[in-house]
Coordinates of C-alpha atoms in Angstrom, one line a residue:
I1 CA -0.9 -9.5 48.1
V2 CA 2.6 -8.7 46.8
V3 CA 4.1 -9.7 43.4
F4 CA 6.3 -8.2 41.3
R5 CA 5.0 -6.0 38.3
P6 CA 6.0 -3.2 35.9
D7 CA 4.1 -0.1 37.1
D8 CA 3.0 3.1 34.4
S9 CA 6.3 3.3 33.7
G10 CA 6.9 -0.4 33.0
R11 CA 9.2 -0.2 35.4
D12 CA 9.2 -3.0 37.6
R13 CA 8.2 -3.0 41.3
L14 CA 7.1 -4.9 44.1
V15 CA 3.7 -4.5 45.3
A16 CA 1.4 -5.0 47.8
Y17 CA -1.7 -4.7 46.7
L18 CA -4.4 -4.6 50.4
T19 CA -8.2 -4.0 51.2
A20 CA -8.6 -2.2 54.6
H21 CA -11.5 -2.5 56.8
S22 CA -13.8 0.8 57.4
H23 CA -12.9 0.8 61.0
G24 CA -8.7 2.0 60.9
R25 CA -7.2 3.5 58.9
V26 CA -3.2 2.7 58.5
S27 CA -0.5 4.9 56.5
F28 CA 1.8 3.6 54.2
E29 CA 4.4 4.8 56.3
D30 CA 3.1 3.0 59.3
M31 CA 3.0 -0.2 57.3
R32 CA 6.4 0.3 55.8
R33 CA 8.0 0.8 59.3
F34 CA 6.7 -2.5 60.2
L35 CA 7.0 -4.7 57.4
E36 CA 10.8 -2.4 57.9
A37 CA 11.3 -4.7 61.1
K38 CA 10.3 -7.3 59.8
L39 CA 12.1 -8.0 56.4
P40 CA 14.9 -7.2 54.9
G41 CA 14.4 -3.4 52.9
Y42 CA 14.8 -5.3 49.0
M43 CA 11.3 -7.7 50.7
V44 CA 9.4 -4.0 51.8
P45 CA 7.2 -3.1 48.8
S46 CA 7.5 0.2 47.3
I47 CA 4.9 1.0 46.0
F48 CA 1.3 0.0 48.0
V49 CA -2.3 -0.1 46.2
V50 CA -5.6 -0.1 48.5
L51 CA -8.6 -2.4 46.4
D52 CA -12.3 -2.2 47.7
A53 CA -11.9 -6.1 47.1
L54 CA -8.8 -8.1 46.0
P55 CA -9.8 -9.8 42.0
L56 CA -10.8 -13.6 42.4
T57 CA -10.9 -16.3 40.0
P58 CA -14.5 -18.3 39.3
N59 CA -12.4 -20.7 41.6
G60 CA -11.6 -18.1 44.3
K61 CA -8.1 -17.4 43.8
I62 CA -6.9 -14.5 43.4
D63 CA -6.2 -13.0 39.5
R64 CA -3.0 -11.6 39.6
R65 CA -3.5 -10.8 36.0
A66 CA -6.8 -8.6 37.5
L67 CA -4.5 -6.6 39.5
P68 CA -4.5 -3.1 38.3
V69 CA -1.4 -1.4 37.3
P70 CA 0.1 0.6 39.7
S71 CA 1.3 4.1 39.1
R72 CA 4.9 5.4 40.5
S73 CA 2.9 8.0 42.3
Q74 CA 2.1 5.4 44.5
T75 CA 5.7 5.5 45.8
G76 CA 5.8 8.6 48.2
L77 CA 8.8 9.7 46.7
E78 CA 7.9 13.1 47.2
A79 CA 7.2 13.3 51.0
D80 CA 9.6 14.3 53.2
F81 CA 12.2 15.2 49.8
I82 CA 15.6 16.7 51.0
P83 CA 17.8 17.4 47.9
A84 CA 21.6 17.4 47.4
R85 CA 24.2 19.0 50.0
T86 CA 27.1 18.6 49.0
P87 CA 28.8 17.3 45.2
L88 CA 28.7 13.7 45.7
E89 CA 25.6 13.6 46.8
E90 CA 24.3 15.5 43.8
V91 CA 26.3 13.1 41.3
L92 CA 24.3 10.2 43.6
A93 CA 21.2 11.4 43.1
A94 CA 21.5 11.9 39.1
I95 CA 22.8 8.3 38.7
W96 CA 19.5 7.2 40.8
A97 CA 17.6 9.7 39.3
K98 CA 18.8 8.0 36.0
L99 CA 18.1 4.7 37.1
F100 CA 14.9 4.8 38.3
D101 CA 14.1 7.2 35.3
L102 CA 12.7 9.9 37.8
E103 CA 12.8 13.6 37.3
R104 CA 14.7 13.9 41.5
V105 CA 16.1 11.4 44.1
G106 CA 16.4 13.4 47.4
V107 CA 19.0 12.3 49.9
Q108 CA 16.9 10.5 52.3
N109 CA 14.5 8.1 49.7
N110 CA 15.7 4.5 50.3
F111 CA 16.8 2.5 46.8
F112 CA 14.7 -0.4 47.9
R113 CA 11.2 1.6 48.7
L114 CA 11.9 3.5 45.2
G115 CA 11.5 -0.3 43.4
G116 CA 15.5 -1.0 43.7
H117 CA 16.1 -4.4 43.2
S118 CA 19.3 -7.0 42.9
L119 CA 19.9 -6.3 39.8
L120 CA 19.2 -2.4 39.7
A121 CA 21.5 -2.6 42.7
V122 CA 24.2 -4.3 40.8
Q123 CA 24.0 -1.6 37.7
L124 CA 24.3 1.3 40.1
I125 CA 27.7 -0.1 41.9
G126 CA 28.5 -0.4 38.0
R127 CA 27.6 2.9 37.5
I128 CA 29.2 4.1 40.4
R129 CA 32.6 2.5 39.6
G130 CA 32.6 3.9 36.5
A131 CA 31.8 7.7 37.3
F132 CA 34.5 7.6 40.9
K133 CA 36.3 4.3 40.0
M134 CA 36.3 3.0 43.2
E135 CA 34.8 -0.8 44.0
L136 CA 31.3 -1.2 46.4
P137 CA 30.8 -4.2 47.9
L138 CA 27.0 -5.0 47.2
R139 CA 26.1 -5.2 50.3
T140 CA 27.5 -1.4 50.8
L141 CA 24.0 -0.8 49.4
F142 CA 22.5 -3.4 51.6
E143 CA 23.5 -1.5 54.7
S144 CA 23.3 1.9 53.4
P145 CA 20.5 2.8 50.9
T146 CA 20.1 5.7 50.8
I147 CA 22.1 8.4 48.9
E148 CA 23.2 10.4 51.9
E149 CA 24.6 6.9 53.6
L150 CA 25.8 5.7 50.6
A151 CA 27.5 9.1 50.1
R152 CA 29.3 8.8 53.9
A153 CA 30.1 5.0 52.7
M154 CA 32.0 5.7 50.1
I155 CA 34.3 8.2 52.1
Q156 CA 34.7 5.8 54.6
R157 CA 36.3 3.7 51.8
E158 CA 38.4 6.6 50.2
T159 CA 42.1 6.1 50.0
A160 CA 43.1 9.5 50.2
P161 CA 41.0 12.0 52.1
G162 CA 39.0 14.4 49.6
Q163 CA 39.1 12.5 46.6
T164 CA 35.7 11.5 46.3
E165 CA 34.4 14.9 46.9
K166 CA 36.7 16.0 44.4
L167 CA 35.9 13.7 41.6
A168 CA 32.0 14.3 42.6
Q169 CA 32.7 18.3 41.5
L170 CA 35.0 17.3 38.5
I171 CA 32.0 15.0 37.3
K172 CA 29.6 18.0 38.0
R173 CA 31.7 20.7 36.3
V174 CA 32.0 18.1 33.2
Q175 CA 28.4 17.0 33.0
G176 CA 27.7 21.0 33.0
M177 CA 29.9 21.3 29.4
S178 CA 29.0 20.7 26.2
A179 CA 31.0 18.3 24.1
K180 CA 32.8 21.8 22.7
E181 CA 33.6 22.3 25.9
V182 CA 34.7 18.9 27.1
R183 CA 37.0 18.5 24.2
K184 CA 38.6 22.2 24.3
A185 CA 39.3 21.3 28.0
L186 CA 41.0 18.0 26.9
Q187 CA 43.1 19.7 24.3
K188 CA 44.6 22.0 26.7
K189 CA 45.5 19.6 28.7
S190 CA 47.9 17.4 26.5

């Protein structure tokens, strides 16, 4: 059964609850790949929870309220972590980490596997617009659901070569400054 519900941190996730036969072992990654070949990315669960048996109501239907709260650790996020390699990827990773309330996000982590959905996609596009003054269509995230793919898509859309990376470097520099240092730098400019 697949349901949309909060995990242990309160973030809404698409969660798959399943039982497994003892004679076969399928990895969550294999299940994700299979589902990604059949469904759009936003419909693939971000968390898989294996149960001995699905809870049932007295009528024999699945008792959705009795399903356990999933854990963020069940996303498989730490597997194959690849850190940001460019300032643009670093800024995007910071935006994603804040959006998902995570300590870190790798450049190949998929937005939808992290629990992203259409409302979070709109928020992400808005934060990118605010930081980079760039209009990205929402479909860009659906077509480029990882940080490294999204960074490439943003570079392809820039009006002047190199401007996105330069802006990312500036954003990183300002993020590393105290409020007092920012005021002082702004006073020097005027």
